[in-house]
Coordinates of C-alpha atoms and ligand atoms in Angstrom, one line a residue:
X7 CA -6.1 -3.7 -11.4
X8 CA -6.0 -0.6 -9.1
X9 CA -3.0 0.7 -7.2
X10 CA -3.1 0.2 -3.4
X11 CA -3.8 3.4 -1.6
X12 CA -3.1 4.2 2.0
X13 CA -6.1 3.4 4.2
X14 CA -6.8 7.2 5.0
X15 CA -7.5 7.7 1.3
X16 CA -10.0 4.9 1.3
X17 CA -12.2 6.7 3.8
X18 CA -15.3 7.5 1.8
X19 CA -16.7 11.0 2.2
X20 CA -20.4 10.4 1.4
X21 CA -21.8 12.9 -1.0
X22 CA -25.3 14.1 -0.9
X23 CA -26.3 11.9 -3.9
X24 CA -29.3 11.3 -5.9
X25 CA -29.9 9.2 -9.0
X26 CA -33.4 8.1 -9.5
X27 CA -34.7 9.1 -6.1
X28 CA -38.4 9.2 -5.6
X29 CA -38.7 12.4 -3.6
X30 CA -37.8 11.1 -0.1
X31 CA -35.0 12.4 1.9
X32 CA -31.8 12.3 -0.1
X33 CA -29.2 13.1 2.5
X34 CA -26.8 10.3 3.2
X35 CA -25.6 9.8 6.7
X36 CA -22.0 9.5 7.5
X37 CA -20.4 8.5 10.8
X38 CA -18.2 11.5 11.1
X39 CA -16.5 10.2 14.2
X40 CA -15.1 7.3 12.5
X41 CA -14.9 6.9 8.7
X42 CA -11.7 5.0 8.5
X43 CA -11.7 1.3 8.4
X44 CA -9.3 1.1 11.4
X45 CA -11.9 2.4 13.9
X46 CA -10.9 4.3 16.9
X47 CA -7.9 2.0 17.6
X48 CA -5.1 3.4 15.5
X49 CA -3.3 0.4 14.0
X50 CA -1.0 -0.3 11.2
X51 CA -2.8 -2.6 8.9
X52 CA -1.1 -4.3 6.0
X53 CA -2.5 -3.4 2.6
X54 CA -3.8 -5.8 -0.1
X55 CA -1.5 -6.2 -3.2
X56 CA -4.6 -5.7 -5.4
X57 CA -7.6 -3.9 -4.3
X58 CA -11.1 -5.1 -5.4
X59 CA -14.7 -4.0 -5.4
X60 CA -16.3 -6.4 -3.0
X61 CA -20.0 -6.9 -2.6
X62 CA -21.2 -9.1 0.4
X63 CA -24.8 -10.2 0.3
X64 CA -26.2 -11.4 3.6
X65 CA -29.5 -11.9 5.5
X66 CA -27.9 -10.7 8.8
X67 CA -25.3 -8.2 9.9
X68 CA -24.3 -7.2 13.4
X69 CA -25.1 -5.0 15.2
X70 CA -28.4 -4.4 13.1
X71 CA -29.5 -8.0 12.7
X72 CA -28.0 -11.1 14.3
X73 CA -29.3 -14.5 15.2
X74 CA -25.8 -16.1 15.3
X75 CA -22.3 -16.3 13.9
X76 CA -23.4 -15.2 10.4
X77 CA -24.3 -11.7 11.7
X78 CA -21.0 -11.5 13.6
X79 CA -18.9 -12.3 10.6
X80 CA -20.6 -10.0 8.3
X81 CA -20.3 -7.3 10.9
X82 CA -16.5 -7.5 11.0
X83 CA -14.9 -9.3 7.9
X84 CA -16.0 -6.5 5.5
X85 CA -14.4 -3.9 7.9
X86 CA -11.1 -5.9 7.9
X87 CA -11.1 -6.1 4.1
X88 CA -11.9 -2.4 3.7
X89 CA -8.9 -1.6 6.2
X90 CA -6.7 -3.5 3.8
X91 CA -7.7 -1.1 1.0
X92 CA -10.7 -2.7 -0.8
X93 CA -13.8 -0.9 -1.7
X94 CA -16.5 -2.9 0.2
X95 CA -20.3 -3.0 0.1
X96 CA -22.5 -5.1 2.4
X97 CA -26.1 -5.5 1.1
X98 CA -28.7 -6.7 3.6
X99 CA -32.4 -6.3 4.3
X100 CA -33.7 -3.4 6.3
X101 CA -35.7 -5.3 8.8
X102 CA -36.5 -2.3 10.8
X103 CA -36.1 1.5 11.0
X104 CA -32.4 1.4 12.0
X105 CA -31.0 4.6 13.4
X106 CA -27.9 5.0 11.2
X107 CA -28.7 4.2 7.6
X108 CA -30.6 6.9 5.6
X109 CA -32.3 6.8 2.3
X110 CA -29.6 7.1 -0.4
X111 CA -31.9 8.7 -3.0
X112 CA -31.9 5.6 -5.1
X113 CA -34.9 3.3 -5.6
X114 CA -34.5 0.2 -7.8
X115 CA -37.4 -1.4 -9.6
X116 CA -37.1 -5.2 -9.5
X117 CA -39.8 -7.1 -11.3
X118 CA -42.3 -4.4 -10.4
X119 CA -41.2 -4.2 -6.8
X120 CA -39.8 -0.8 -5.7
X121 CA -36.9 -1.3 -3.3
X122 CA -35.5 1.7 -1.6
X123 CA -31.7 1.7 -1.0
X124 CA -30.6 2.9 2.4
X125 CA -26.9 3.6 3.1
X126 CA -24.5 4.2 6.0
X127 CA -20.8 4.8 5.6
X128 CA -19.0 3.4 8.6
X129 CA -15.5 2.1 9.2
X130 CA -14.6 2.3 5.5
X131 CA -17.6 0.0 4.5
X132 CA -20.8 0.9 2.5
X133 CA -23.5 -0.7 4.6
X134 CA -26.5 -0.9 2.1
X135 CA -30.0 -1.8 3.5
X136 CA -32.6 -2.9 1.0
X137 CA -36.0 -1.5 2.0
X138 CA -39.3 -3.3 1.1
X139 CA -42.5 -4.0 3.0
X140 CA -41.7 -7.7 3.1
X141 CA -38.8 -7.3 5.5
X142 CA -40.0 -5.7 8.8
X143 CA -42.0 -8.4 10.7
X144 CA -43.2 -8.3 14.3
X145 CA -41.5 -11.8 15.0
X146 CA -37.8 -12.7 14.3
X147 CA -36.1 -12.0 11.1
X148 CA -36.7 -15.5 9.6
X149 CA -39.7 -16.8 11.6
X150 CA -42.2 -16.1 14.5
X151 CA -43.9 -18.4 16.8
X152 CA -45.9 -19.9 14.0
X153 CA -42.8 -21.1 12.1
X154 CA -40.7 -19.7 9.2
X155 CA -42.4 -17.0 7.1
X156 CA -44.1 -18.4 4.1
X157 CA -42.6 -15.7 1.7
X158 CA -38.9 -16.2 2.7
X159 CA -38.1 -17.4 -0.9
X160 CA -39.4 -14.1 -2.2
X161 CA -37.7 -12.0 0.5
X162 CA -34.2 -13.4 -0.2
X163 CA -34.8 -13.6 -4.0
X164 CA -35.5 -9.8 -3.8
X165 CA -32.4 -9.3 -1.7
X166 CA -30.2 -11.0 -4.3
X167 CA -31.6 -9.1 -7.1
X168 CA -31.3 -5.8 -5.3
X169 CA -27.7 -6.7 -4.3
X170 CA -26.9 -7.5 -8.0
X171 CA -28.3 -4.2 -9.2
X172 CA -26.6 -2.1 -6.5
X173 CA -23.2 -1.9 -8.1
X174 CA -24.8 -0.8 -11.4
X175 CA -27.4 1.7 -10.0
X176 CA -26.4 2.9 -6.6
X177 CA -23.8 5.7 -6.6
X178 CA -22.0 5.8 -3.3
X179 CA -19.5 8.4 -2.0
X180 CA -16.9 10.2 -4.3
X181 CA -16.3 7.2 -6.4
X182 CA -19.9 6.8 -7.4
X183 CA -21.0 3.5 -8.8
X184 CA -19.1 0.3 -7.9
X185 CA -19.5 -0.8 -11.5
X186 CA -19.3 -4.2 -13.1
X187 CA -15.8 -5.4 -12.0
X188 CA -16.6 -6.8 -8.6
X189 CA -16.5 -10.0 -6.6
X190 CA -19.8 -11.0 -5.0
X191 CA -19.6 -12.9 -1.8
X192 CA -22.9 -14.7 -1.3
X193 CA -23.4 -15.8 2.3
X194 CA -25.5 -18.9 3.1
X195 CA -28.7 -19.9 1.3
X196 CA -30.3 -16.5 1.6
X197 CA -27.8 -15.1 -0.9
X198 CA -27.2 -18.2 -3.0
X199 CA -29.3 -17.0 -5.9
X200 CA -26.6 -14.4 -6.5
X201 CA -24.2 -16.8 -8.3
X202 CA -27.2 -18.3 -10.2
X203 CA -28.5 -14.9 -11.5
X204 CA -24.9 -13.9 -12.4
X205 CA -24.6 -16.9 -14.6
X206 CA -28.1 -17.0 -15.9
X207 CA -29.3 -13.4 -16.2
X208 CA -26.2 -11.1 -16.4
X209 CA -23.2 -12.9 -18.0
X210 CA -25.1 -14.1 -21.1
X211 CA -26.0 -10.5 -21.9
X212 CA -22.5 -9.1 -21.5
X213 CA -23.0 -7.7 -18.0
X214 CA -20.6 -8.6 -15.2
X215 CA -18.4 -10.6 -17.5
X216 CA -15.3 -9.8 -15.3
X217 CA -17.2 -10.3 -12.0
X218 CA -16.9 -13.4 -10.0
X219 CA -19.0 -15.1 -7.3
X220 CA -17.9 -16.7 -4.1
X221 CA -20.4 -18.9 -2.2
X222 CA -19.6 -18.6 1.5
X223 CA -21.1 -21.5 3.5
X224 CA -21.6 -20.7 7.1
X225 CA -23.9 -23.6 7.8
X226 CA -24.8 -26.3 5.3
X227 CA -27.7 -27.5 7.3
X228 CA -29.9 -24.5 6.3
X229 CA -30.5 -24.8 2.5
X230 CA -33.5 -22.8 1.5
X231 CA -35.6 -25.7 0.3
X232 CA -38.9 -25.0 -1.5
X233 CA -41.5 -27.0 -3.6
X234 CA -40.4 -27.6 -7.2
X235 CA -43.6 -25.7 -8.3
X236 CA -41.9 -22.4 -7.1
X237 CA -39.3 -22.6 -9.8
X238 CA -41.1 -20.2 -12.2
X239 CA -41.3 -17.5 -9.5
X240 CA -37.4 -17.3 -9.6
X241 CA -37.6 -15.8 -13.1
X242 CA -34.9 -18.1 -14.4
X243 CA -34.9 -19.6 -18.0
X244 CA -36.4 -23.1 -18.0
X245 CA -33.0 -24.7 -18.7
X246 CA -31.9 -23.6 -15.3
X247 CA -34.3 -26.0 -13.4
X248 CA -31.7 -28.7 -13.1
X249 CA -29.3 -26.2 -11.4
X250 CA -31.9 -25.4 -8.8
X251 CA -33.3 -29.0 -8.3
X252 CA -32.3 -31.3 -5.5
X253 CA -33.8 -34.7 -5.3
X254 CA -33.7 -36.1 -1.7
X255 CA -32.8 -39.8 -1.2
X256 CA -35.9 -41.8 -0.3
X257 CA -35.3 -41.9 3.5
X258 CA -35.1 -38.1 3.7
X259 CA -38.2 -37.3 1.5
X260 CA -41.0 -35.1 2.7
X261 CA -43.8 -33.4 0.9
X262 CA -46.1 -34.6 -1.8
X263 CA -45.7 -38.2 -3.1
X264 CA -45.7 -37.1 -6.7
X265 CA -42.8 -34.9 -6.1
X266 CA -40.5 -37.9 -5.4
X267 CA -38.3 -35.9 -3.1
X268 CA -37.8 -33.2 -5.6
X269 CA -37.2 -29.7 -4.4
X270 CA -35.9 -26.3 -5.4
X271 CA -32.9 -26.1 -3.2
X272 CA -31.3 -22.7 -3.1
X273 CA -28.0 -23.5 -1.5
X274 CA -27.5 -26.4 -3.7
X275 CA -27.9 -24.1 -6.7
X276 CA -25.3 -21.7 -5.4
X277 CA -22.9 -24.5 -4.7
X278 CA -23.3 -25.9 -8.1
X279 CA -22.9 -22.5 -10.0
X280 CA -20.5 -20.3 -8.0
X281 CA -17.1 -19.6 -9.2
X282 CA -15.6 -20.6 -5.8
X283 CA -16.7 -22.0 -2.6
X284 CA -15.5 -21.0 0.8
X285 CA -16.6 -22.3 4.2
X286 CA -15.7 -21.0 7.7
X287 CA -13.0 -23.5 8.8
X288 CA -10.7 -26.0 7.0
X289 CA -12.1 -28.8 9.2
X290 CA -15.6 -28.0 8.0
X291 CA -14.5 -27.8 4.4
X292 CA -13.4 -31.4 4.8
X293 CA -16.4 -32.6 6.6
X294 CA -19.0 -31.3 4.1
X295 CA -17.3 -33.4 1.4
X296 CA -18.2 -36.6 3.4
X297 CA -21.4 -38.1 4.8
X298 CA -20.5 -36.8 8.2
X299 CA -21.3 -33.2 7.3
X300 CA -22.6 -33.2 3.7
X301 CA -26.3 -33.5 4.5
X302 CA -26.6 -35.8 1.5
X303 CA -24.8 -33.3 -0.8
X304 CA -21.3 -34.6 -0.1
X305 CA -21.0 -36.1 -3.6
X306 CA -21.9 -32.8 -5.3
X307 CA -19.7 -30.8 -2.9
X308 CA -16.8 -33.2 -3.4
X309 CA -17.0 -32.8 -7.1
X310 CA -16.4 -29.1 -6.5
X311 CA -13.5 -29.8 -4.1
X312 CA -10.8 -28.2 -6.2
X313 CA -12.5 -24.7 -5.7
X314 CA -13.5 -25.3 -2.0
X315 CA -11.5 -23.7 0.8
X316 CA -11.9 -23.2 4.5
X317 CA -10.9 -20.0 6.4
X318 CA -11.4 -19.9 10.2
X319 CA -13.4 -16.8 11.3
X320 CA -11.7 -14.0 13.2
X321 CA -13.3 -12.0 16.1
X322 CA -14.0 -8.4 16.3
X323 CA -11.3 -7.0 18.6
X324 CA -13.3 -4.0 19.6
X325 CA -16.5 -5.8 20.4
X326 CA -15.0 -9.0 21.9
X327 CA -11.9 -7.7 23.7
X328 CA -11.9 -7.9 27.5
X329 CA -9.6 -4.8 27.7
X330 CA -12.3 -2.5 26.2
X331 CA -15.6 -4.6 26.6
X332 CA -18.4 -2.2 27.7
X333 CA -20.4 -5.0 29.2
X334 CA -17.9 -6.0 31.8
X335 CA -17.9 -4.6 35.3
X336 CA -14.1 -4.8 35.3
X337 CA -12.0 -4.8 32.2
X338 CA -8.7 -6.8 32.0
X339 CA -6.0 -8.0 29.7
X340 CA -3.4 -10.7 29.8
X341 CA -1.4 -8.8 32.5
X342 CA -4.4 -8.5 34.8
X343 CA -6.6 -11.4 33.8
X344 CA -6.5 -13.2 37.1
X345 CA -7.9 -10.3 39.2
X346 CA -10.1 -9.2 36.3
X347 CA -11.8 -12.5 35.8
X348 CA -12.2 -12.9 39.6
X349 CA -14.0 -9.5 39.7
X350 CA -16.2 -10.5 36.8
X351 CA -17.0 -13.9 38.4
X352 CA -17.9 -12.2 41.7
X353 CA -20.2 -9.7 39.8
X354 CA -21.9 -12.4 37.9
X355 CA -22.4 -14.6 41.0
X356 CA -24.0 -11.6 42.7
X357 CA -26.2 -10.8 39.7
X358 CA -27.4 -14.3 39.2
X359 CA -27.9 -14.9 43.0
X360 CA -25.4 -17.7 43.1
X361 CA -23.1 -18.3 46.2
X362 CA -20.3 -15.8 45.8
X363 CA -17.1 -17.8 46.1
X364 CA -14.0 -17.4 43.9
X365 CA -12.9 -20.9 44.5
X366 CA -16.0 -22.6 42.9
X367 CA -15.2 -23.4 39.3
X368 CA -17.7 -21.6 37.0
X369 CA -18.7 -23.6 33.9
X370 CA -20.7 -22.0 31.1
X371 CA -22.6 -22.8 28.0
X372 CA -23.9 -20.1 25.5
X373 CA -25.6 -20.9 22.3
X374 CA -28.7 -21.7 20.2
X375 CA -30.7 -24.4 21.9
X376 CA -31.0 -26.9 19.1
X377 CA -29.7 -30.3 18.0
X378 CA -26.5 -28.8 16.6
X379 CA -25.2 -27.1 19.7
X380 CA -25.7 -30.1 22.0
X381 CA -27.4 -28.4 24.9
X382 CA -29.1 -31.7 25.6
X383 CA -25.7 -33.2 26.2
X384 CA -25.0 -30.5 28.8
X385 CA -28.2 -31.2 30.4
X386 CA -27.5 -34.9 30.7
X387 CA -24.1 -34.3 32.1
X388 CA -25.4 -31.6 34.5
X389 CA -26.1 -34.0 37.5
X390 CA -22.5 -35.2 37.3
X391 CA -21.2 -31.7 37.1
X392 CA -23.2 -30.7 40.1
X393 CA -21.7 -33.6 42.0
X394 CA -18.2 -32.0 41.3
X395 CA -19.2 -29.0 43.2
X396 CA -19.1 -26.5 40.3
X397 CA -21.5 -23.7 39.3
X398 CA -23.0 -24.1 35.8
X399 CA -24.5 -21.1 33.9
X400 CA -26.3 -21.7 30.6
X401 CA -27.6 -19.0 28.2
X402 CA -29.7 -19.7 25.1
X403 CA -32.9 -19.7 23.2
X404 CA -34.3 -22.3 20.9
X405 CA -36.5 -25.3 21.0
X406 CA -39.2 -25.5 23.7
X407 CA -38.0 -28.8 25.2
X408 CA -34.4 -27.5 25.6
X409 CA -35.6 -24.1 27.0
X410 CA -37.6 -26.1 29.5
X411 CA -34.4 -28.2 30.2
X412 CA -32.6 -25.0 31.2
X413 CA -35.6 -24.1 33.5
X414 CA -35.4 -27.6 35.0
X415 CA -31.7 -27.2 35.6
X416 CA -32.1 -24.0 37.5
X417 CA -35.1 -25.3 39.5
X418 CA -33.3 -28.6 40.4
X419 CA -30.0 -27.0 41.4
X420 CA -30.9 -23.6 42.8
X421 CA -27.5 -23.2 44.6
X422 CA -25.4 -24.2 41.7
X423 CA -26.9 -23.6 38.3
X424 CA -28.7 -20.9 36.4
X425 CA -30.5 -21.4 33.1
X426 CA -31.1 -18.0 31.4
X427 CA -33.6 -18.5 28.5
X428 CA -33.2 -15.5 26.2
X429 CA -30.9 -13.8 23.7
X430 CA -29.0 -11.4 25.7
X431 CA -25.7 -10.0 24.2
X432 CA -24.5 -8.2 27.4
X433 CA -25.1 -11.4 29.4
X434 CA -23.1 -13.5 26.9
X435 CA -20.1 -11.1 27.4
X436 CA -20.4 -11.2 31.2
X437 CA -20.6 -15.0 31.3
X438 CA -17.6 -15.4 29.0
X439 CA -15.5 -13.1 31.3
X440 CA -16.6 -14.8 34.5
X441 CA -16.3 -18.4 33.3
X442 CA -13.3 -20.7 34.0
X443 CA -14.5 -23.3 31.5
X444 CA -16.8 -23.0 28.4
X445 CA -18.6 -26.0 27.1
X446 CA -19.1 -26.5 23.3
X447 CA -20.5 -30.0 22.8
X448 CA -21.7 -29.1 19.2
X449 CA -22.6 -32.1 17.1
X450 CA -21.3 -30.2 14.2
X451 CA -19.7 -26.8 14.1
X452 CA -18.8 -25.0 10.9
X453 CA -16.5 -22.6 12.7
X454 CA -17.9 -21.7 16.2
X455 CA -17.2 -18.2 17.6
X456 CA -17.9 -18.8 21.4
X457 CA -14.7 -20.9 21.7
X458 CA -12.7 -18.0 20.2
X459 CA -14.4 -15.5 22.5
X460 CA -13.7 -17.9 25.4
X461 CA -10.0 -18.1 24.6
X462 CA -9.7 -14.3 24.2
X463 CA -11.4 -13.9 27.6
X464 CA -9.3 -16.4 29.4
X465 CA -12.1 -19.0 29.7
X466 CA -10.9 -22.6 28.7
X467 CA -13.0 -24.3 26.1
X468 CA -14.1 -27.9 26.3
X469 CA -15.3 -28.9 22.9
X470 CA -16.4 -31.7 20.7
X471 CA -13.5 -32.3 18.1
X472 CA -15.5 -31.3 15.0
X473 CA -15.3 -28.7 12.2
X474 CA -13.9 -25.4 13.3
X475 CA -13.7 -26.5 17.0
X476 CA -11.1 -29.1 15.9
X477 CA -9.2 -26.4 14.1
X478 CA -9.1 -23.9 16.8
X479 CA -9.2 -25.8 20.2
X480 CA -5.7 -27.4 20.7
X481 CA -5.7 -30.2 23.3
X482 CA -3.7 -29.5 26.4
X483 CA -0.5 -31.6 26.6
X484 CA 0.9 -31.6 30.1
X485 CA 4.2 -32.9 28.9
X486 CA 5.0 -30.1 26.5
X487 CA 2.7 -27.6 28.2
X488 CA 1.0 -26.7 25.0
X489 CA -2.6 -26.4 24.1
X490 CA -5.6 -24.1 24.7
X491 CA -8.3 -26.4 25.9
X492 CA -9.6 -30.0 25.7
X493 CA -11.6 -31.8 23.0
X494 CA -13.6 -35.0 23.0
X495 CA -14.4 -37.2 20.0
X496 CA -17.4 -39.1 21.4
X497 CA -20.1 -36.5 21.2
X498 CA -22.3 -37.6 24.2
X499 CA -22.5 -37.0 27.9
X500 CA -19.6 -39.4 28.7
X501 CA -17.3 -37.6 26.3
X502 CA -18.2 -34.3 27.7
X503 CA -17.9 -35.4 31.2
X504 CA -14.5 -37.0 30.5
X505 CA -13.1 -33.8 29.0
X506 CA -14.7 -31.6 31.6
X507 CA -13.2 -33.9 34.4
X508 CA -9.7 -33.3 32.9
X509 CA -10.3 -29.6 32.9
X510 CA -11.6 -29.6 36.5
X511 CA -8.7 -31.7 37.8
X512 CA -6.2 -29.4 36.1
X513 CA -7.9 -26.3 37.5
X514 CA -7.9 -27.7 41.0
X515 CA -4.7 -29.7 41.2
X516 CA -2.4 -28.0 38.7
X517 CA -3.5 -24.3 38.7
X518 CA -0.2 -23.2 37.1
X519 CA -0.9 -25.5 34.1
X520 CA -4.5 -24.1 33.9
X521 CA -3.2 -20.7 33.9
X522 CA -0.8 -21.5 31.1
X523 CA -3.8 -22.7 29.1
X524 CA -5.6 -19.5 29.8
X525 CA -2.5 -17.4 28.7
X526 CA -2.1 -19.3 25.5
X527 CA -5.8 -18.9 24.7
X528 CA -5.6 -15.1 25.3
X529 CA -2.5 -14.9 23.1
X530 CA -4.0 -16.7 20.2
X531 CA -4.1 -14.5 17.1
X532 CA -8.0 -14.3 16.4
X533 CA -7.7 -11.0 14.5
X534 CA -9.7 -10.7 11.3
X535 CA -6.7 -9.4 9.4
X536 CA -5.2 -12.9 8.8
X537 CA -8.6 -14.3 7.7
X538 CA -9.0 -11.3 5.3
X539 CA -5.6 -12.0 3.7
X540 CA -6.8 -15.5 3.0
X541 CA -10.1 -14.3 1.6
X542 CA -8.0 -12.1 -0.8
X543 CA -6.3 -15.2 -2.1
X544 CA -9.8 -16.7 -2.8
X545 CA -10.7 -13.6 -4.8
X546 CA -7.5 -13.8 -6.8
X547 CA -8.1 -17.5 -7.6
X548 CA -11.7 -16.7 -8.6
X549 CA -10.6 -14.0 -11.0
X550 CA -7.7 -16.0 -12.3
X551 CA -10.0 -18.7 -13.6
X552 CA -12.7 -18.3 -16.3
X553 CA -16.2 -18.0 -14.9
X554 CA -17.5 -21.4 -13.9
X555 CA -21.0 -21.1 -15.3
Ligands
LIG612 P1 -24.1 -20.1 15.3 O1 -23.8 -19.1 14.3 O2 -24.1 -21.5 14.7 O3 -25.3 -19.8 16.2 P2 -21.5 -19.3 16.5 O4 -20.8 -19.8 17.6 O5 -20.8 -19.2 15.2 O6 -22.8 -20.2 16.3 O7 -22.1 -17.8 16.8 C1 -23.0 -17.6 17.8 C2 -23.1 -16.2 18.2 O8 -24.4 -15.9 18.8 C3 -22.1 -15.8 19.2 O9 -21.8 -14.4 19.1 C4 -22.9 -16.0 20.5 O10 -22.3 -15.4 21.6 C5 -24.2 -15.6 20.1 N1 -25.3 -16.1 20.9 C6 -25.8 -17.3 20.8 N2 -26.9 -17.5 21.7 C7 -26.9 -16.4 22.4 C8 -27.8 -15.9 23.4 N3 -28.7 -16.6 23.9 N4 -27.6 -14.6 23.8 C9 -26.6 -13.9 23.4 N5 -25.8 -14.2 22.4 C10 -25.9 -15.4 21.9

């Protein structure tokens, strides 16, 4: 155990370091403007009772790589934990030639593959980027227009192995190596081999015996499923095949007949072997133990119920804060939100070529266009919404049919609707600030960030009562004047229309009530500090118990 130190002492001065460098530049870059975890906003942050060495392993991290909430969470939770005194490393692929990280001087050989370790010390966190020719791709980070990359299993296996070697081989800052006493936090299937390798390749040889692994599930639907014949490429002892195998029930089988639905399922292995499991809301932690959200693995997950917890994500209060948001034409806070939102609405209406009118309710949808997020439900309900005289603005990318659906919406209702097909961070901020109501008809939602952003920006969420949405959007009660939005339980167009109808009626006929809902949303504590404290409890429990495997 280490003694808690003031945050200032945790700021790592990055030394010019070199261990087994291969002759490339050895200078490490440091963000001299801001090396403390608190960032530019000076705040008093409670300190952890026990500080730990934490190693996050992730396929995405904002602002460098992001396709959804995973990137957002990994871009801010580590900072919150560092601010509480922990030594925190985040290991992620170097998908492109990012501006900030520089070569650390350390190259690690993994099964004959040379991986260069790049480093950037920022906000108290060691951001470590794994460099290998398999990561940069002309398309997206996981896939291009031809589908997912055929070597993703290799790419993320390499990430896991590099992340496990980093505490042992990569000296960082004045403290040097992280060493063996650390907690690995493996995020989603891309990092799910970390608990497996810890148990199969390190602990049996007396390495990392005090280390623990936490499997963080941000979305159970994506599992990293590969043919059983790929098992030998993972470099695991034969006896570990059963840990990796998942046999699909007959109605879900794909692939060769002789495989009988068998697969090497990366996330299943992580869930089976990790010391603890955590997911991004208590509601989702319950759902994945049932057929409602378990994707067939509910029995296995339920068996690990005693070590499964749910912690609602926080939001980055510098990135998603209307008082300092660099994307907004006018910044505002709770004391000025009516005027601020009106100005943002006017600017968005002008930018999108919609009629400029403060009295027209502006309804928004932002998200991936796929089955999960329910954009099809929004499109089904759109004709009814148009009949209510609202403006509807949708932003998203995803499947071709839904992208075309957004184009149809805009073409069919030129004066009332806009369908922006694309991934545009600035636009997502501007829409959230301008909107009166934000729709989230997700069929399932592990946590959901957009409803949290909406509440912080004074936009009222209308959401399907599932997973993290159920935990965070509290139904408006006109009697007690409580609640922060509306939820609906029948996840279809009629459910969405009913809840949206209530929101519109309140906005038009009871504006004071609507304002109260906005205020309560803006006052909701969505800071990462509370979530970070709950994560610390998970780490303590992990360390308290013997290793699970
Ligand atoms: P998920 O991770 O399942 O996609 P979340 O609600 O947890 O969903 O997080 C989604 C994140 O991605 C949010 O930050 C959201 O604003 C952002 N996002 C989704 N689609 C877009 C888009 N088309 N343009 C910009 N940001 C987007």
